[in-house]
Amino acid sequence: DADVTQTPRNRITKTGKRIMLECSQTKGHDRMYWYRQDPGLGLRLIYYSFDVKDINKGEISDGYSVSRQAQAKFSLSLESAIPNQTALYFCATSGAGVNYGYTFGSGTRLTVV
Amino acid sequence: QKEVEQNSGPLSVPEGAIASLNCTYSDRVSQSFFWYRQYSGKSPELIMSIYSNGDKEDGRFTAQLNKASQYVSLLIRDSQPSDSATYLCAVSSRGGGADGLTFGKGTHLIIQP
């Protein structure tokens, strides 16, 4: 099984619908992140969490919300999806300290029509 | 606003040659630097990290850091067609990436057989 699992892998939804992207990890890390990737814009941080009680906004949090249900689970919600939220979404996890790198999930390709 | 700049490419290199990828960053207090490889449609994969000025070698990869010039590079020796991918430079301004990494938009590398 993958260290970081994202579901669904692909999703097409309609404008105005609520959608949740889920992420779970088996690395035992406290830190989890949500990024979106758009062609020409690169990876941008949406939200990050250092533990269950610590949630922080990233660079582009407007229109998104998150829930950290457990150390291993971090969900991203779009309350009312809009077409410019069409993107590739990645969840990532990391350990603490300087000698670490992020482990990314396989991604969720979301299309809002 | 922290910025990480990379030439988007494509950078075309003959098989067996050295590929040189460059990255500059704006935040002078940046402490941790990472190179990720991303194949089309796949998630980023960590290939190198560097924290101190100088060179760090790992197999065919060498990362170089110059904090005075705010410059980090990645050299790939004996380039192979399988090295063809987009390479992302990522920077953390606090040790351990306390607020999430800032990513460059990536350099598209093509290794020509």
mmCIF file of C-alpha atoms in Angstrom:
data_model
loop_
_atom_site.group_PDB
_atom_site.id
_atom_site.type_symbol
_atom_site.label_atom_id
_atom_site.label_comp_id
_atom_site.label_asym_id
_atom_site.label_seq_id
_atom_site.Cartn_x
_atom_site.Cartn_y
_atom_site.Cartn_z
ATOM 1 C CA ASP A 1 0.000 0.000 0.000
ATOM 2 C CA ALA A 2 1.110 3.551 -0.711
ATOM 3 C CA ASP A 3 2.467 5.679 2.128
ATOM 4 C CA VAL A 4 0.048 8.489 1.238
ATOM 5 C CA THR A 5 -3.308 7.577 -0.283
ATOM 6 C CA GLN A 6 -5.628 10.061 -1.916
ATOM 7 C CA THR A 7 -9.218 9.442 -2.932
ATOM 8 C CA PRO A 8 -10.727 9.826 -5.405
ATOM 9 C CA ARG A 9 -8.077 9.716 -8.156
ATOM 10 C CA ASN A 10 -10.303 11.539 -10.597
ATOM 11 C CA ARG A 11 -13.511 13.495 -10.100
ATOM 12 C CA ILE A 12 -15.787 15.541 -12.296
ATOM 13 C CA THR A 13 -18.295 17.701 -10.462
ATOM 14 C CA LYS A 14 -20.693 20.506 -11.253
ATOM 15 C CA THR A 15 -20.389 24.144 -10.283
ATOM 16 C CA GLY A 16 -21.889 24.787 -6.849
ATOM 17 C CA LYS A 17 -21.520 21.233 -5.581
ATOM 18 C CA ARG A 18 -19.742 20.373 -2.356
ATOM 19 C CA ILE A 19 -16.870 17.966 -2.730
ATOM 20 C CA MET A 20 -14.406 16.380 -0.339
ATOM 21 C CA LEU A 21 -10.973 15.054 -1.190
ATOM 22 C CA GLU A 22 -9.536 12.614 1.278
ATOM 23 C CA CYS A 23 -5.993 11.816 2.285
ATOM 24 C CA SER A 24 -4.574 9.206 4.612
ATOM 25 C CA GLN A 25 -0.984 8.362 5.461
ATOM 26 C CA THR A 26 0.832 5.462 7.054
ATOM 27 C CA LYS A 27 4.133 7.291 7.646
ATOM 28 C CA GLY A 28 3.225 8.190 11.235
ATOM 29 C CA HIS A 29 4.015 11.850 10.520
ATOM 30 C CA ASP A 30 2.316 14.708 12.296
ATOM 31 C CA ARG A 31 2.612 17.200 9.434
ATOM 32 C CA MET A 32 0.241 17.108 6.487
ATOM 33 C CA TYR A 33 -0.334 19.483 3.601
ATOM 34 C CA TRP A 34 -2.690 20.139 0.699
ATOM 35 C CA TYR A 35 -1.377 21.606 -2.559
ATOM 36 C CA ARG A 36 -2.926 22.315 -5.915
ATOM 37 C CA GLN A 37 -1.012 22.268 -9.178
ATOM 38 C CA ASP A 38 -1.999 24.196 -12.268
ATOM 39 C CA PRO A 39 -0.160 24.327 -15.620
ATOM 40 C CA GLY A 40 2.190 27.298 -15.619
ATOM 41 C CA LEU A 41 1.514 28.099 -11.950
ATOM 42 C CA GLY A 42 3.267 25.247 -10.234
ATOM 43 C CA LEU A 43 2.419 23.865 -6.795
ATOM 44 C CA ARG A 44 0.631 26.172 -4.392
ATOM 45 C CA LEU A 45 -0.049 25.508 -0.709
ATOM 46 C CA ILE A 46 -3.717 25.509 0.316
ATOM 47 C CA TYR A 47 -3.643 24.382 3.957
ATOM 48 C CA TYR A 48 -1.253 22.663 6.304
ATOM 49 C CA SER A 49 -1.539 20.969 9.673
ATOM 50 C CA PHE A 50 1.115 20.114 12.241
ATOM 51 C CA ASP A 51 -1.186 18.011 14.393
ATOM 52 C CA VAL A 52 -4.867 17.325 14.917
ATOM 53 C CA LYS A 53 -5.402 20.612 16.739
ATOM 54 C CA ASP A 54 -3.206 22.767 14.510
ATOM 55 C CA ILE A 55 -4.595 23.922 11.152
ATOM 56 C CA ASN A 56 -3.078 26.756 9.141
ATOM 57 C CA LYS A 57 -4.004 28.575 5.956
ATOM 58 C CA GLY A 58 -1.586 28.502 3.097
ATOM 59 C CA GLU A 59 -1.109 30.752 0.106
ATOM 60 C CA ILE A 60 -4.504 30.117 -1.520
ATOM 61 C CA SER A 61 -7.021 28.986 1.124
ATOM 62 C CA ASP A 62 -10.037 30.987 -0.089
ATOM 63 C CA GLY A 63 -12.840 28.682 -1.206
ATOM 64 C CA TYR A 64 -11.380 25.687 0.629
ATOM 65 C CA SER A 65 -11.677 24.192 4.098
ATOM 66 C CA VAL A 66 -9.938 21.264 5.780
ATOM 67 C CA SER A 67 -10.491 18.776 8.544
ATOM 68 C CA ARG A 68 -7.830 16.826 10.404
ATOM 69 C CA GLN A 69 -9.803 13.865 11.695
ATOM 70 C CA ALA A 70 -6.800 12.000 13.071
ATOM 71 C CA GLN A 71 -3.033 12.041 12.805
ATOM 72 C CA ALA A 72 -3.307 9.940 9.670
ATOM 73 C CA LYS A 73 -6.237 11.681 7.959
ATOM 74 C CA PHE A 74 -6.504 15.131 6.421
ATOM 75 C CA SER A 75 -9.443 16.060 4.196
ATOM 76 C CA LEU A 76 -9.903 19.001 1.856
ATOM 77 C CA SER A 77 -13.381 20.346 1.071
ATOM 78 C CA LEU A 78 -14.685 22.639 -1.589
ATOM 79 C CA GLU A 79 -17.950 23.955 -0.158
ATOM 80 C CA SER A 80 -19.238 25.290 -3.474
ATOM 81 C CA ALA A 81 -17.027 24.248 -6.352
ATOM 82 C CA ILE A 82 -16.254 26.697 -9.149
ATOM 83 C CA PRO A 83 -14.558 26.050 -12.511
ATOM 84 C CA ASN A 84 -11.288 27.790 -11.574
ATOM 85 C CA GLN A 85 -10.826 25.140 -8.893
ATOM 86 C CA THR A 86 -10.189 22.642 -11.677
ATOM 87 C CA ALA A 87 -6.667 21.407 -10.940
ATOM 88 C CA LEU A 88 -4.510 18.522 -9.788
ATOM 89 C CA TYR A 89 -4.582 18.288 -5.992
ATOM 90 C CA PHE A 90 -1.819 16.718 -3.931
ATOM 91 C CA CYS A 91 -1.703 15.750 -0.300
ATOM 92 C CA ALA A 92 1.718 15.468 1.324
ATOM 93 C CA THR A 93 3.163 14.510 4.667
ATOM 94 C CA SER A 94 6.479 15.138 6.365
ATOM 95 C CA GLY A 95 8.355 14.571 9.564
ATOM 96 C CA ALA A 96 9.745 17.361 11.713
ATOM 97 C CA GLY A 97 13.309 18.632 11.566
ATOM 98 C CA VAL A 98 15.625 19.663 8.755
ATOM 99 C CA ASN A 99 16.447 16.165 7.483
ATOM 100 C CA TYR A 100 13.144 15.305 5.870
ATOM 101 C CA GLY A 101 11.348 15.633 2.605
ATOM 102 C CA TYR A 102 7.715 15.632 1.693
ATOM 103 C CA THR A 103 6.026 12.416 0.615
ATOM 104 C CA PHE A 104 3.248 13.128 -1.830
ATOM 105 C CA GLY A 105 0.120 11.161 -2.587
ATOM 106 C CA SER A 106 -0.716 10.178 -6.148
ATOM 107 C CA GLY A 107 -2.975 13.162 -6.604
ATOM 108 C CA THR A 108 -6.628 13.853 -7.358
ATOM 109 C CA ARG A 109 -7.503 15.317 -10.726
ATOM 110 C CA LEU A 110 -10.577 17.478 -10.149
ATOM 111 C CA THR A 111 -12.640 18.973 -12.943
ATOM 112 C CA VAL A 112 -15.444 21.441 -12.165
ATOM 113 C CA VAL A 113 -17.871 21.927 -15.043
ATOM 114 C CA GLN B 1 6.093 37.121 -0.709
ATOM 115 C CA LYS B 2 8.616 34.327 -0.956
ATOM 116 C CA GLU B 3 9.571 33.468 -4.529
ATOM 117 C CA VAL B 4 11.433 30.603 -6.125
ATOM 118 C CA GLU B 5 12.454 31.084 -9.746
ATOM 119 C CA GLN B 6 13.335 28.439 -12.298
ATOM 120 C CA ASN B 7 13.737 28.529 -16.050
ATOM 121 C CA SER B 8 10.699 26.657 -17.372
ATOM 122 C CA GLY B 9 12.609 25.177 -20.318
ATOM 123 C CA PRO B 10 12.412 22.864 -22.054
ATOM 124 C CA LEU B 11 16.065 22.117 -21.458
ATOM 125 C CA SER B 12 17.294 19.602 -24.004
ATOM 126 C CA VAL B 13 20.427 17.571 -23.187
ATOM 127 C CA PRO B 14 22.024 14.703 -25.126
ATOM 128 C CA GLU B 15 22.083 11.298 -23.484
ATOM 129 C CA GLY B 16 25.249 10.815 -21.449
ATOM 130 C CA ALA B 17 25.865 14.549 -20.975
ATOM 131 C CA ILE B 18 25.545 16.615 -17.799
ATOM 132 C CA ALA B 19 22.211 18.341 -17.222
ATOM 133 C CA SER B 20 22.389 21.519 -15.151
ATOM 134 C CA LEU B 21 19.234 22.866 -13.504
ATOM 135 C CA ASN B 22 19.182 26.186 -11.701
ATOM 136 C CA CYS B 23 17.016 27.867 -9.089
ATOM 137 C CA THR B 24 17.080 31.233 -7.317
ATOM 138 C CA TYR B 25 15.090 32.227 -4.257
ATOM 139 C CA SER B 26 14.099 35.535 -2.725
ATOM 140 C CA ASP B 27 13.964 34.877 1.022
ATOM 141 C CA ARG B 28 17.429 35.406 2.512
ATOM 142 C CA VAL B 29 16.598 33.440 5.662
ATOM 143 C CA SER B 30 15.778 30.278 3.720
ATOM 144 C CA GLN B 31 17.404 27.294 5.355
ATOM 145 C CA SER B 32 16.343 24.094 3.612
ATOM 146 C CA PHE B 33 16.419 23.357 -0.111
ATOM 147 C CA PHE B 34 14.963 20.442 -2.024
ATOM 148 C CA TRP B 35 14.863 19.074 -5.548
ATOM 149 C CA TYR B 36 11.876 17.037 -6.696
ATOM 150 C CA ARG B 37 11.378 15.136 -9.936
ATOM 151 C CA GLN B 38 7.898 14.954 -11.409
ATOM 152 C CA TYR B 39 6.896 12.830 -14.361
ATOM 153 C CA SER B 40 3.897 14.004 -16.377
ATOM 154 C CA GLY B 41 0.664 13.328 -14.498
ATOM 155 C CA LYS B 42 2.500 11.872 -11.502
ATOM 156 C CA SER B 43 3.301 13.180 -8.045
ATOM 157 C CA PRO B 44 6.585 14.911 -7.147
ATOM 158 C CA GLU B 45 9.323 12.643 -5.851
ATOM 159 C CA LEU B 46 12.109 13.917 -3.590
ATOM 160 C CA ILE B 47 15.548 13.318 -5.083
ATOM 161 C CA MET B 48 17.882 15.645 -3.154
ATOM 162 C CA SER B 49 17.973 17.925 -0.134
ATOM 163 C CA ILE B 50 20.708 20.372 0.882
ATOM 164 C CA TYR B 51 21.081 22.663 3.875
ATOM 165 C CA SER B 52 24.687 23.913 3.872
ATOM 166 C CA ASN B 53 26.718 25.871 1.348
ATOM 167 C CA GLY B 54 28.687 23.728 -1.064
ATOM 168 C CA ASP B 55 28.038 20.502 -2.918
ATOM 169 C CA LYS B 56 26.153 17.365 -1.940
ATOM 170 C CA GLU B 57 26.441 14.266 -4.095
ATOM 171 C CA ASP B 58 24.109 11.269 -4.325
ATOM 172 C CA GLY B 59 24.832 8.875 -7.160
ATOM 173 C CA ARG B 60 24.491 10.712 -10.463
ATOM 174 C CA PHE B 61 22.962 13.758 -8.758
ATOM 175 C CA THR B 62 24.828 16.700 -7.227
ATOM 176 C CA ALA B 63 23.090 19.579 -5.480
ATOM 177 C CA GLN B 64 24.951 22.858 -5.103
ATOM 178 C CA LEU B 65 24.008 25.657 -2.703
ATOM 179 C CA ASN B 66 25.269 29.233 -2.503
ATOM 180 C CA LYS B 67 23.335 31.141 0.155
ATOM 181 C CA ALA B 68 25.198 34.404 -0.469
ATOM 182 C CA SER B 69 23.964 34.389 -4.056
ATOM 183 C CA GLN B 70 20.609 32.799 -3.108
ATOM 184 C CA TYR B 71 21.192 30.134 -5.686
ATOM 185 C CA VAL B 72 20.758 26.377 -5.708
ATOM 186 C CA SER B 73 21.428 24.016 -8.598
ATOM 187 C CA LEU B 74 21.102 20.362 -9.520
ATOM 188 C CA LEU B 75 23.553 18.545 -11.770
ATOM 189 C CA ILE B 76 22.655 15.217 -13.339
ATOM 190 C CA ARG B 77 25.658 13.319 -14.684
ATOM 191 C CA ASP B 78 25.451 10.674 -17.403
ATOM 192 C CA SER B 79 21.913 11.779 -18.262
ATOM 193 C CA GLN B 80 19.510 9.008 -19.239
ATOM 194 C CA PRO B 81 16.231 9.191 -21.171
ATOM 195 C CA SER B 82 14.492 8.167 -17.924
ATOM 196 C CA ASP B 83 15.678 11.474 -16.423
ATOM 197 C CA SER B 84 13.300 13.314 -18.753
ATOM 198 C CA ALA B 85 10.838 14.982 -16.372
ATOM 199 C CA THR B 86 10.018 18.284 -14.724
ATOM 200 C CA TYR B 87 12.343 19.194 -11.867
ATOM 201 C CA LEU B 88 10.941 21.290 -9.038
ATOM 202 C CA CYS B 89 13.053 23.374 -6.704
ATOM 203 C CA ALA B 90 11.547 23.909 -3.242
ATOM 204 C CA VAL B 91 12.648 26.193 -0.434
ATOM 205 C CA SER B 92 11.773 26.415 3.240
ATOM 206 C CA SER B 93 12.419 29.572 5.160
ATOM 207 C CA ARG B 94 12.369 27.948 8.543
ATOM 208 C CA GLY B 95 14.298 24.814 9.410
ATOM 209 C CA GLY B 96 12.054 21.852 8.902
ATOM 210 C CA GLY B 97 9.583 23.614 6.645
ATOM 211 C CA ALA B 98 7.412 24.939 9.440
ATOM 212 C CA ASP B 99 5.126 26.804 7.101
ATOM 213 C CA GLY B 100 5.264 24.574 4.073
ATOM 214 C CA LEU B 101 7.682 24.549 1.190
ATOM 215 C CA THR B 102 7.576 27.194 -1.546
ATOM 216 C CA PHE B 103 7.985 25.542 -4.927
ATOM 217 C CA GLY B 104 9.340 26.889 -8.177
ATOM 218 C CA LYS B 105 7.270 26.244 -11.281
ATOM 219 C CA GLY B 106 9.740 23.666 -12.476
ATOM 220 C CA THR B 107 12.156 23.089 -15.353
ATOM 221 C CA HIS B 108 11.129 20.643 -18.057
ATOM 222 C CA LEU B 109 14.154 18.497 -18.906
ATOM 223 C CA ILE B 110 14.364 16.413 -22.075
ATOM 224 C CA ILE B 111 17.182 13.883 -22.514
ATOM 225 C CA GLN B 112 17.679 13.154 -26.181
ATOM 226 C CA PRO B 113 18.745 9.560 -27.002
#
